[in-house]
mmCIF file of C-alpha atoms in Angstrom:
data_model
loop_
_atom_site.group_PDB
_atom_site.id
_atom_site.type_symbol
_atom_site.label_atom_id
_atom_site.label_comp_id
_atom_site.label_asym_id
_atom_site.label_seq_id
_atom_site.Cartn_x
_atom_site.Cartn_y
_atom_site.Cartn_z
ATOM 1 C CA UNK A 534 2.896 -31.959 0.188
ATOM 2 C CA UNK A 535 1.694 -29.518 -2.494
ATOM 3 C CA UNK A 536 4.138 -26.681 -3.100
ATOM 4 C CA UNK A 537 2.720 -23.383 -1.914
ATOM 5 C CA UNK A 538 1.764 -20.654 -4.378
ATOM 6 C CA UNK A 539 1.810 -17.322 -2.578
ATOM 7 C CA UNK A 540 -0.526 -14.746 -4.165
ATOM 8 C CA UNK A 541 -1.224 -12.463 -1.204
ATOM 9 C CA UNK A 542 1.592 -9.993 -1.765
ATOM 10 C CA UNK A 543 -0.558 -6.929 -1.085
ATOM 11 C CA UNK A 544 -0.860 -8.222 2.485
ATOM 12 C CA UNK A 545 2.849 -8.917 2.904
ATOM 13 C CA UNK A 546 5.749 -10.000 0.715
ATOM 14 C CA UNK A 547 8.381 -12.707 1.202
ATOM 15 C CA UNK A 548 11.700 -11.462 2.531
ATOM 16 C CA UNK A 549 14.293 -11.097 -0.222
ATOM 17 C CA UNK A 550 17.388 -13.237 0.433
ATOM 18 C CA UNK A 551 19.673 -10.214 0.024
ATOM 19 C CA UNK A 552 17.586 -8.310 2.564
ATOM 20 C CA UNK A 553 17.815 -11.214 4.996
ATOM 21 C CA UNK A 554 21.596 -11.415 4.547
ATOM 22 C CA UNK A 555 21.998 -7.691 5.227
ATOM 23 C CA UNK A 556 19.825 -7.895 8.336
ATOM 24 C CA UNK A 557 21.717 -10.916 9.664
ATOM 25 C CA UNK A 558 25.031 -9.162 9.107
ATOM 26 C CA UNK A 559 23.727 -6.120 10.965
ATOM 27 C CA UNK A 560 22.517 -8.301 13.838
ATOM 28 C CA UNK A 561 25.929 -9.920 14.173
ATOM 29 C CA UNK A 562 28.242 -6.991 13.625
ATOM 30 C CA UNK A 563 26.358 -3.728 14.115
ATOM 31 C CA UNK A 564 24.845 -3.767 17.589
ATOM 32 C CA UNK A 565 25.646 -0.169 18.515
ATOM 33 C CA UNK A 566 23.174 2.638 19.134
ATOM 34 C CA UNK A 567 23.350 5.095 16.210
ATOM 35 C CA UNK A 568 23.175 7.981 18.698
ATOM 36 C CA UNK A 569 26.297 6.878 20.596
ATOM 37 C CA UNK A 570 29.477 8.867 19.944
ATOM 38 C CA UNK A 571 31.977 5.984 20.210
ATOM 39 C CA UNK A 572 33.198 3.947 17.254
ATOM 40 C CA UNK A 573 30.588 1.199 17.683
ATOM 41 C CA UNK A 574 27.837 3.805 17.583
ATOM 42 C CA UNK A 575 29.494 5.444 14.591
ATOM 43 C CA UNK A 576 29.436 2.142 12.701
ATOM 44 C CA UNK A 577 25.720 1.822 13.378
ATOM 45 C CA UNK A 578 25.180 5.411 12.313
ATOM 46 C CA UNK A 579 26.917 4.740 8.996
ATOM 47 C CA UNK A 580 24.483 1.895 8.320
ATOM 48 C CA UNK A 581 21.578 4.206 9.128
ATOM 49 C CA UNK A 582 22.893 6.889 6.775
ATOM 50 C CA UNK A 583 23.417 4.360 3.980
ATOM 51 C CA UNK A 584 19.863 3.027 4.293
ATOM 52 C CA UNK A 585 18.441 6.542 4.234
ATOM 53 C CA UNK A 586 20.325 7.257 1.016
ATOM 54 C CA UNK A 587 18.974 4.038 -0.530
ATOM 55 C CA UNK A 588 15.347 4.832 0.319
ATOM 56 C CA UNK A 589 15.751 8.426 -0.859
ATOM 57 C CA UNK A 590 17.103 7.221 -4.201
ATOM 58 C CA UNK A 591 14.006 5.063 -4.711
ATOM 59 C CA UNK A 592 11.723 8.060 -4.077
ATOM 60 C CA UNK A 593 13.775 10.680 -5.918
ATOM 61 C CA UNK A 594 14.212 12.841 -2.824
ATOM 62 C CA UNK A 595 17.011 14.056 -0.569
ATOM 63 C CA UNK A 596 18.088 11.693 2.241
ATOM 64 C CA UNK A 597 17.181 14.337 4.807
ATOM 65 C CA UNK A 598 13.554 14.118 3.667
ATOM 66 C CA UNK A 599 13.236 10.464 4.760
ATOM 67 C CA UNK A 600 12.095 9.617 8.297
ATOM 68 C CA UNK A 601 12.123 5.980 9.371
ATOM 69 C CA UNK A 602 9.054 4.649 11.198
ATOM 70 C CA UNK A 603 7.645 1.340 12.417
ATOM 71 C CA UNK A 604 5.555 0.934 9.259
ATOM 72 C CA UNK A 605 2.859 2.490 7.122
ATOM 73 C CA UNK A 606 0.307 2.808 9.917
ATOM 74 C CA UNK A 607 2.681 4.994 11.904
ATOM 75 C CA UNK A 608 3.681 6.913 8.772
ATOM 76 C CA UNK A 609 0.028 7.595 7.931
ATOM 77 C CA UNK A 610 -0.742 8.676 11.494
ATOM 78 C CA UNK A 611 2.356 10.864 11.645
ATOM 79 C CA UNK A 612 1.390 12.572 8.389
ATOM 80 C CA UNK A 613 -2.258 13.138 9.327
ATOM 81 C CA UNK A 614 -1.736 14.164 12.942
ATOM 82 C CA UNK A 615 1.278 16.274 12.067
ATOM 83 C CA UNK A 616 -0.475 18.163 9.280
ATOM 84 C CA UNK A 617 -3.422 18.790 11.557
ATOM 85 C CA UNK A 618 -1.150 20.236 14.256
ATOM 86 C CA UNK A 619 0.567 22.783 12.005
ATOM 87 C CA UNK A 620 -2.294 25.287 12.045
ATOM 88 C CA UNK A 621 -4.845 24.892 14.884
ATOM 89 C CA UNK A 622 -7.348 26.975 12.892
ATOM 90 C CA UNK A 623 -7.503 24.363 10.132
ATOM 91 C CA UNK A 624 -9.686 21.465 11.268
ATOM 92 C CA UNK A 625 -10.825 19.948 7.971
ATOM 93 C CA UNK A 626 -9.344 16.894 6.242
ATOM 94 C CA UNK A 627 -10.193 15.487 2.811
ATOM 95 C CA UNK A 628 -9.666 11.793 2.068
ATOM 96 C CA UNK A 629 -11.545 9.018 0.249
ATOM 97 C CA UNK A 630 -14.052 6.351 1.225
ATOM 98 C CA UNK A 631 -11.728 3.544 0.086
ATOM 99 C CA UNK A 632 -8.591 4.300 2.096
ATOM 100 C CA UNK A 633 -6.712 1.682 4.101
ATOM 101 C CA UNK A 634 -8.145 1.040 7.587
ATOM 102 C CA UNK A 635 -5.059 2.625 9.168
ATOM 103 C CA UNK A 636 -6.208 5.927 7.678
ATOM 104 C CA UNK A 637 -9.983 5.544 7.930
ATOM 105 C CA UNK A 638 -9.964 4.463 11.566
ATOM 106 C CA UNK A 639 -7.823 7.445 12.542
ATOM 107 C CA UNK A 640 -10.085 9.787 10.573
ATOM 108 C CA UNK A 641 -13.107 8.288 12.321
ATOM 109 C CA UNK A 642 -11.479 8.973 15.676
ATOM 110 C CA UNK A 643 -10.697 12.557 14.679
ATOM 111 C CA UNK A 644 -14.233 13.084 13.373
ATOM 112 C CA UNK A 645 -15.524 12.154 16.826
ATOM 113 C CA UNK A 646 -13.404 14.982 18.223
ATOM 114 C CA UNK A 647 -13.470 18.424 16.614
ATOM 115 C CA UNK A 648 -12.197 17.604 13.123
ATOM 116 C CA UNK A 649 -14.448 17.650 10.064
ATOM 117 C CA UNK A 650 -13.657 14.863 7.616
ATOM 118 C CA UNK A 651 -14.806 14.790 3.991
ATOM 119 C CA UNK A 652 -14.543 11.377 2.336
ATOM 120 C CA UNK A 653 -14.644 11.517 -1.440
ATOM 121 C CA UNK A 654 -16.893 8.857 -3.007
ATOM 122 C CA UNK A 655 -15.722 6.601 -5.821
ATOM 123 C CA UNK A 656 -17.534 5.375 -8.899
ATOM 124 C CA UNK A 657 -18.274 1.761 -9.791
ATOM 125 C CA UNK A 658 -14.699 1.252 -10.947
ATOM 126 C CA UNK A 659 -13.167 2.745 -7.798
ATOM 127 C CA UNK A 660 -12.173 6.116 -9.289
ATOM 128 C CA UNK A 661 -12.374 9.520 -7.619
ATOM 129 C CA UNK A 662 -13.609 12.696 -9.317
ATOM 130 C CA UNK A 663 -10.946 15.422 -9.368
ATOM 131 C CA UNK A 664 -13.565 18.129 -9.842
ATOM 132 C CA UNK A 665 -15.235 16.885 -6.673
ATOM 133 C CA UNK A 666 -11.894 17.076 -4.874
ATOM 134 C CA UNK A 667 -11.374 20.671 -5.959
ATOM 135 C CA UNK A 668 -14.892 21.606 -4.871
ATOM 136 C CA UNK A 669 -14.586 20.294 -1.290
ATOM 137 C CA UNK A 670 -11.302 22.000 -0.402
ATOM 138 C CA UNK A 671 -11.922 24.944 1.917
ATOM 139 C CA UNK A 672 -9.974 27.720 3.582
ATOM 140 C CA UNK A 673 -9.753 25.613 6.744
ATOM 141 C CA UNK A 674 -8.618 22.419 4.998
ATOM 142 C CA UNK A 675 -5.456 21.195 6.699
ATOM 143 C CA UNK A 676 -4.734 18.146 4.569
ATOM 144 C CA UNK A 677 -5.720 16.077 1.564
ATOM 145 C CA UNK A 678 -4.758 12.419 2.100
ATOM 146 C CA UNK A 679 -5.310 9.940 -0.741
ATOM 147 C CA UNK A 680 -3.847 6.501 -1.342
ATOM 148 C CA UNK A 681 -1.882 6.116 -4.575
ATOM 149 C CA UNK A 682 -3.147 2.595 -5.313
ATOM 150 C CA UNK A 683 -5.932 0.757 -3.564
ATOM 151 C CA UNK A 684 -4.713 -2.246 -1.616
ATOM 152 C CA UNK A 685 -7.798 -4.331 -2.472
ATOM 153 C CA UNK A 686 -8.507 -3.529 -6.132
ATOM 154 C CA UNK A 687 -5.220 -2.010 -7.272
ATOM 155 C CA UNK A 688 -7.078 0.994 -8.716
ATOM 156 C CA UNK A 689 -4.724 3.950 -9.120
ATOM 157 C CA UNK A 690 -5.740 7.442 -8.090
ATOM 158 C CA UNK A 691 -4.440 10.370 -10.218
ATOM 159 C CA UNK A 692 -2.045 11.476 -7.494
ATOM 160 C CA UNK A 693 -0.061 14.002 -9.534
ATOM 161 C CA UNK A 694 -3.239 15.849 -10.500
ATOM 162 C CA UNK A 695 -4.735 15.593 -7.005
ATOM 163 C CA UNK A 696 -1.531 16.904 -5.420
ATOM 164 C CA UNK A 697 -1.500 19.815 -7.858
ATOM 165 C CA UNK A 698 -5.079 20.710 -6.881
ATOM 166 C CA UNK A 699 -4.153 20.674 -3.201
ATOM 167 C CA UNK A 700 -1.001 22.692 -3.801
ATOM 168 C CA UNK A 701 -2.891 25.326 -5.827
ATOM 169 C CA UNK A 702 -5.121 25.805 -2.789
ATOM 170 C CA UNK A 703 -2.244 25.950 -0.324
ATOM 171 C CA UNK A 704 -3.185 22.601 1.246
ATOM 172 C CA UNK A 705 -0.728 19.923 2.386
ATOM 173 C CA UNK A 706 -0.976 16.693 0.382
ATOM 174 C CA UNK A 707 -0.232 13.194 1.700
ATOM 175 C CA UNK A 708 -0.320 9.897 -0.154
ATOM 176 C CA UNK A 709 -0.258 6.354 1.169
ATOM 177 C CA UNK A 710 2.035 4.865 -1.470
ATOM 178 C CA UNK A 711 2.430 1.440 0.117
ATOM 179 C CA UNK A 712 1.067 -0.460 -2.889
ATOM 180 C CA UNK A 713 2.986 1.410 -5.604
ATOM 181 C CA UNK A 714 6.531 1.769 -4.262
ATOM 182 C CA UNK A 715 8.657 -0.819 -6.038
ATOM 183 C CA UNK A 716 5.984 -1.548 -8.657
ATOM 184 C CA UNK A 717 5.889 1.713 -10.604
ATOM 185 C CA UNK A 718 8.444 4.555 -10.667
ATOM 186 C CA UNK A 719 7.916 7.088 -7.879
ATOM 187 C CA UNK A 720 9.636 10.465 -8.129
ATOM 188 C CA UNK A 721 8.502 13.098 -5.655
ATOM 189 C CA UNK A 722 10.049 15.821 -7.792
ATOM 190 C CA UNK A 723 7.685 14.934 -10.621
ATOM 191 C CA UNK A 724 4.669 14.167 -8.419
ATOM 192 C CA UNK A 725 4.457 17.107 -6.000
ATOM 193 C CA UNK A 726 3.327 15.333 -2.835
ATOM 194 C CA UNK A 727 4.316 16.802 0.527
ATOM 195 C CA UNK A 728 4.123 13.550 2.478
ATOM 196 C CA UNK A 729 4.406 9.927 1.335
ATOM 197 C CA UNK A 730 4.083 6.719 3.361
ATOM 198 C CA UNK A 731 5.725 3.394 2.559
ATOM 199 C CA UNK A 732 6.035 0.023 4.257
ATOM 200 C CA UNK A 733 8.984 -2.359 4.333
ATOM 201 C CA UNK A 734 7.063 -5.616 4.354
ATOM 202 C CA UNK A 735 5.216 -4.711 1.141
ATOM 203 C CA UNK A 736 8.628 -4.299 -0.509
ATOM 204 C CA UNK A 737 10.297 -7.631 0.376
ATOM 205 C CA UNK A 738 11.777 -6.180 3.562
ATOM 206 C CA UNK A 739 10.825 -7.021 7.145
ATOM 207 C CA UNK A 740 7.693 -6.200 9.093
ATOM 208 C CA UNK A 741 7.929 -3.416 11.649
ATOM 209 C CA UNK A 742 9.760 -0.862 9.515
ATOM 210 C CA UNK A 743 8.606 1.831 7.113
ATOM 211 C CA UNK A 744 9.275 5.420 6.179
ATOM 212 C CA UNK A 745 7.620 8.777 5.735
ATOM 213 C CA UNK A 746 8.838 11.205 3.101
ATOM 214 C CA UNK A 747 8.508 14.796 4.339
ATOM 215 C CA UNK A 748 9.130 17.491 1.752
ATOM 216 C CA UNK A 749 11.895 19.907 2.715
ATOM 217 C CA UNK A 750 10.504 23.037 4.333
ATOM 218 C CA UNK A 751 7.411 21.342 5.775
ATOM 219 C CA UNK A 752 7.770 21.595 9.547
ATOM 220 C CA UNK A 753 5.779 18.533 10.540
ATOM 221 C CA UNK A 754 5.415 18.112 14.314
ATOM 222 C CA UNK A 755 6.498 14.668 15.575
ATOM 223 C CA UNK A 756 4.131 11.950 16.700
ATOM 224 C CA UNK A 757 6.772 10.632 19.124
ATOM 225 C CA UNK A 758 9.139 13.093 20.764
ATOM 226 C CA UNK A 759 12.874 12.447 21.037
ATOM 227 C CA UNK A 760 16.197 13.358 19.463
ATOM 228 C CA UNK A 761 16.314 10.645 16.809
ATOM 229 C CA UNK A 762 15.551 11.241 13.116
ATOM 230 C CA UNK A 763 16.443 14.926 13.484
ATOM 231 C CA UNK A 764 13.894 15.192 16.294
ATOM 232 C CA UNK A 765 11.102 14.185 13.930
ATOM 233 C CA UNK A 766 10.573 10.663 15.292
ATOM 234 C CA UNK A 767 11.729 9.782 18.787
ATOM 235 C CA UNK A 768 12.939 6.355 19.882
ATOM 236 C CA UNK A 769 16.051 4.307 19.205
ATOM 237 C CA UNK A 770 16.025 3.349 15.553
ATOM 238 C CA UNK A 771 15.194 -0.206 14.469
ATOM 239 C CA UNK A 772 18.546 -0.446 12.741
ATOM 240 C CA UNK A 773 18.212 -4.076 11.660
ATOM 241 C CA UNK A 774 14.865 -3.412 9.991
ATOM 242 C CA UNK A 775 16.063 -0.124 8.505
ATOM 243 C CA UNK A 776 19.144 -1.754 6.971
ATOM 244 C CA UNK A 777 16.863 -4.361 5.399
ATOM 245 C CA UNK A 778 14.540 -1.661 4.080
ATOM 246 C CA UNK A 779 17.514 0.123 2.542
ATOM 247 C CA UNK A 780 18.609 -2.993 0.678
ATOM 248 C CA UNK A 781 15.023 -3.683 -0.434
ATOM 249 C CA UNK A 782 14.775 -0.114 -1.738
ATOM 250 C CA UNK A 783 18.036 -0.462 -3.644
ATOM 251 C CA UNK A 784 16.878 -3.741 -5.188
ATOM 252 C CA UNK A 785 13.546 -2.174 -6.148
ATOM 253 C CA UNK A 786 15.233 0.840 -7.714
ATOM 254 C CA UNK A 787 17.459 -1.369 -9.865
ATOM 255 C CA UNK A 788 14.620 -3.631 -10.991
ATOM 256 C CA UNK A 789 11.756 -1.115 -11.320
ATOM 257 C CA UNK A 790 11.798 -1.216 -15.128
ATOM 258 C CA UNK A 791 11.281 -4.994 -15.078
ATOM 259 C CA UNK A 792 9.175 -5.643 -11.969
ATOM 260 C CA UNK A 793 6.122 -3.559 -12.859
ATOM 261 C CA UNK A 794 5.735 -4.886 -16.406
ATOM 262 C CA UNK A 795 6.563 -8.400 -15.197
ATOM 263 C CA UNK A 796 3.907 -8.656 -12.499
ATOM 264 C CA UNK A 797 1.499 -6.723 -14.701
ATOM 265 C CA UNK A 798 1.873 -9.368 -17.388
ATOM 266 C CA UNK A 799 1.338 -12.157 -14.847
ATOM 267 C CA UNK A 800 -1.903 -10.526 -13.756
ATOM 268 C CA UNK A 801 -3.065 -10.013 -17.335
ATOM 269 C CA UNK A 802 -2.271 -13.599 -18.335
ATOM 270 C CA UNK A 803 -4.175 -14.782 -15.269
ATOM 271 C CA UNK A 804 -7.235 -12.621 -15.947
ATOM 272 C CA UNK A 805 -7.396 -13.482 -19.649
ATOM 273 C CA UNK A 806 -7.048 -17.171 -18.923
ATOM 274 C CA UNK A 807 -9.651 -17.050 -16.184
ATOM 275 C CA UNK A 808 -12.249 -15.283 -18.326
ATOM 276 C CA UNK A 809 -11.728 -17.890 -21.043
ATOM 277 C CA UNK A 810 -12.306 -20.719 -18.577
ATOM 278 C CA UNK A 811 -14.834 -19.015 -16.297
ATOM 279 C CA UNK A 812 -16.809 -16.315 -18.104
ATOM 280 C CA UNK A 813 -19.013 -15.899 -15.012
ATOM 281 C CA UNK A 814 -16.317 -13.716 -13.435
ATOM 282 C CA UNK A 815 -16.216 -10.003 -12.672
ATOM 283 C CA UNK A 816 -12.928 -8.088 -12.452
ATOM 284 C CA UNK A 817 -13.412 -5.319 -9.916
ATOM 285 C CA UNK A 818 -11.975 -2.047 -11.194
ATOM 286 C CA UNK A 819 -11.149 -3.502 -14.611
ATOM 287 C CA UNK A 820 -11.878 -0.279 -16.513
ATOM 288 C CA UNK A 821 -9.769 1.916 -14.226
ATOM 289 C CA UNK A 822 -5.984 2.287 -14.283
ATOM 290 C CA UNK A 823 -4.585 -0.338 -11.913
ATOM 291 C CA UNK A 824 -1.215 -0.911 -10.299
ATOM 292 C CA UNK A 825 0.584 -3.932 -11.761
ATOM 293 C CA UNK A 826 0.027 -7.228 -10.019
ATOM 294 C CA UNK A 827 -3.357 -6.811 -8.306
ATOM 295 C CA UNK A 828 -6.461 -8.701 -9.420
ATOM 296 C CA UNK A 829 -9.711 -8.491 -7.445
ATOM 297 C CA UNK A 830 -12.309 -10.924 -8.775
ATOM 298 C CA UNK A 831 -15.938 -11.601 -8.017
ATOM 299 C CA UNK A 832 -17.212 -15.089 -8.728
ATOM 300 C CA UNK A 833 -20.882 -15.698 -9.439
ATOM 301 C CA UNK A 834 -23.064 -17.397 -6.841
ATOM 302 C CA UNK A 835 -20.322 -18.234 -4.393
ATOM 303 C CA UNK A 836 -18.727 -17.124 -1.145
ATOM 304 C CA UNK A 837 -15.153 -15.857 -1.107
ATOM 305 C CA UNK A 838 -14.374 -17.685 2.131
ATOM 306 C CA UNK A 839 -15.325 -21.017 0.562
ATOM 307 C CA UNK A 840 -13.124 -20.265 -2.448
ATOM 308 C CA UNK A 841 -10.239 -19.191 -0.229
ATOM 309 C CA UNK A 842 -10.548 -22.337 1.852
ATOM 310 C CA UNK A 843 -10.468 -24.474 -1.283
ATOM 311 C CA UNK A 844 -7.450 -22.594 -2.593
ATOM 312 C CA UNK A 845 -5.658 -22.909 0.724
ATOM 313 C CA UNK A 846 -6.184 -26.664 0.765
ATOM 314 C CA UNK A 847 -4.684 -26.741 -2.741
ATOM 315 C CA UNK A 848 -1.664 -24.749 -1.553
ATOM 316 C CA UNK A 849 -2.665 -21.332 -2.920
ATOM 317 C CA UNK A 850 -2.597 -18.261 -0.677
ATOM 318 C CA UNK A 851 -4.981 -15.426 -1.593
ATOM 319 C CA UNK A 852 -7.295 -13.150 0.397
ATOM 320 C CA UNK A 853 -10.654 -11.426 0.437
ATOM 321 C CA UNK A 854 -9.291 -7.928 1.040
ATOM 322 C CA UNK A 855 -7.099 -5.981 3.431
ATOM 323 C CA UNK A 856 -5.154 -8.200 5.836
ATOM 324 C CA UNK A 857 -5.988 -5.618 8.506
ATOM 325 C CA UNK A 858 -9.709 -6.452 8.205
ATOM 326 C CA UNK A 859 -9.892 -9.846 6.489
ATOM 327 C CA UNK A 860 -10.131 -11.684 9.802
ATOM 328 C CA UNK A 861 -13.787 -10.686 10.045
ATOM 329 C CA UNK A 862 -16.803 -11.466 7.890
ATOM 330 C CA UNK A 863 -17.784 -7.894 7.074
ATOM 331 C CA UNK A 864 -17.983 -7.024 3.371
ATOM 332 C CA UNK A 865 -15.129 -4.980 1.947
ATOM 333 C CA UNK A 866 -15.703 -1.265 2.535
ATOM 334 C CA UNK A 867 -13.894 -0.655 -0.756
ATOM 335 C CA UNK A 868 -16.264 -2.772 -2.839
ATOM 336 C CA UNK A 869 -19.313 -1.433 -1.000
ATOM 337 C CA UNK A 870 -18.109 2.109 -1.742
ATOM 338 C CA UNK A 871 -17.936 1.042 -5.405
ATOM 339 C CA UNK A 872 -21.672 0.305 -5.273
ATOM 340 C CA UNK A 873 -21.653 -3.431 -4.656
ATOM 341 C CA UNK A 874 -24.092 -5.134 -2.326
ATOM 342 C CA UNK A 875 -22.798 -6.954 0.740
ATOM 343 C CA UNK A 876 -23.338 -10.317 -0.981
ATOM 344 C CA UNK A 877 -21.435 -9.179 -4.062
ATOM 345 C CA UNK A 878 -18.543 -7.895 -1.964
ATOM 346 C CA UNK A 879 -18.426 -11.129 0.027
ATOM 347 C CA UNK A 880 -17.987 -13.076 -3.222
ATOM 348 C CA UNK A 881 -14.742 -11.307 -4.166
ATOM 349 C CA UNK A 882 -11.193 -12.655 -3.902
ATOM 350 C CA UNK A 883 -7.926 -10.754 -4.287
ATOM 351 C CA UNK A 884 -4.861 -12.233 -5.968
ATOM 352 C CA UNK A 885 -1.704 -10.124 -5.732
ATOM 353 C CA UNK A 886 1.570 -10.980 -7.463
ATOM 354 C CA UNK A 887 5.225 -10.226 -6.778
ATOM 355 C CA UNK A 888 8.468 -10.629 -8.715
ATOM 356 C CA UNK A 889 8.874 -14.057 -7.121
ATOM 357 C CA UNK A 890 5.761 -15.431 -8.844
ATOM 358 C CA UNK A 891 5.980 -17.323 -12.129
ATOM 359 C CA UNK A 892 3.956 -18.121 -15.235
ATOM 360 C CA UNK A 893 3.917 -21.756 -14.119
ATOM 361 C CA UNK A 894 2.163 -20.720 -10.907
ATOM 362 C CA UNK A 895 -0.423 -18.772 -12.895
ATOM 363 C CA UNK A 896 -1.043 -21.810 -15.087
ATOM 364 C CA UNK A 897 -1.462 -23.986 -12.008
ATOM 365 C CA UNK A 898 -3.934 -21.494 -10.520
ATOM 366 C CA UNK A 899 -5.933 -21.483 -13.747
ATOM 367 C CA UNK A 900 -6.134 -25.275 -13.575
ATOM 368 C CA UNK A 901 -7.343 -25.205 -9.974
ATOM 369 C CA UNK A 902 -9.896 -22.394 -9.910
ATOM 370 C CA UNK A 903 -12.643 -23.870 -12.129
ATOM 371 C CA UNK A 904 -12.787 -26.965 -9.937
ATOM 372 C CA UNK A 905 -12.978 -24.900 -6.757
ATOM 373 C CA UNK A 906 -15.425 -22.241 -7.946
ATOM 374 C CA UNK A 907 -17.199 -24.051 -10.779
ATOM 375 C CA UNK A 908 -19.508 -26.287 -8.726
ATOM 376 C CA UNK A 909 -20.975 -23.212 -7.045
ATOM 377 C CA UNK A 910 -21.741 -21.245 -10.210
ATOM 378 C CA UNK A 911 -25.399 -21.211 -11.165
ATOM 379 C CA UNK A 912 -25.863 -19.951 -14.697
ATOM 380 C CA UNK A 913 -24.529 -16.415 -14.252
ATOM 381 C CA UNK A 914 -23.288 -14.454 -17.244
ATOM 382 C CA UNK A 915 -19.920 -12.875 -17.863
ATOM 383 C CA UNK A 916 -19.277 -9.340 -16.752
ATOM 384 C CA UNK A 917 -16.078 -7.346 -16.395
ATOM 385 C CA UNK A 918 -16.049 -4.605 -13.784
ATOM 386 C CA UNK A 919 -18.554 -3.700 -11.076
#
């Protein structure tokens, strides 16, 4: 059987062996409830404290500013709903047209209620206009919520500058940082965000665990009520998942100087090699700053699902966009927002790398792709970008 090449790391990442070992140890030896006062509960509580310190170190914040959640969807909802609840007179939210579905679907629900939502457009490369952001903030704006890196294209938003604009207007700023944590350095003291979401399974930890950074002094109302997490997130903690997230965060912090450049080089080698072999290829967002490791490509005169099926049969895992929406046949809302037609968007494939990928895998992919895509190309010309 052909050895699998996994290039869908923006959807989920393989569990790191050290993370698995820590979780198994916790399962065997740390079964107590962290809220219990006896010694078994105290042992569990120590594991919880240690994991919080590890995640805080990765983000450059105090441990008390980290709240553990079930994942990025909950973190995003907690940030948005919480910010909206702080001042009932502020019923306006600013976000972008290319956010993750976990944000856009919630904003759509709120817009059907009594909340006004402004979605910033993007240009053909997936970039927002900071002047446009500044112009749409109002006296009743409760929150600006922008993803740090797009999960489909990898395009980076200028989060430090956007957060500064929000802060200068007295508006809370949230970022969905799922696709950057562990790939580029994140320091919330240097980038003045108020709220930041992250997900364990995008960081070589387990599914079902994440975190929300809440800047000290921001009294964010809880989404779930209870005494856990300093009354900010009710419910008995998922200690096994949290311990794994802590180890994943510690591993990411130690390797951050190597991981980003490493997966960035893999992507660049792949894209250069592909354009040499298949000049009828578009790189979506190529002219914009991109997070390391994400490559979103449009192939001429073909259908992404056919390409993905061919890749899958050859042992290569890739995707056509967000795993939260890729089960359908709708064109990517991200690529459509970038000005592409439905047919263009439906011809795009995303390859996303992790530190477990190798140059040999890239070379194998470059050997495979022309045979899978080539027969469907019909005299198109090379173009980079949208």
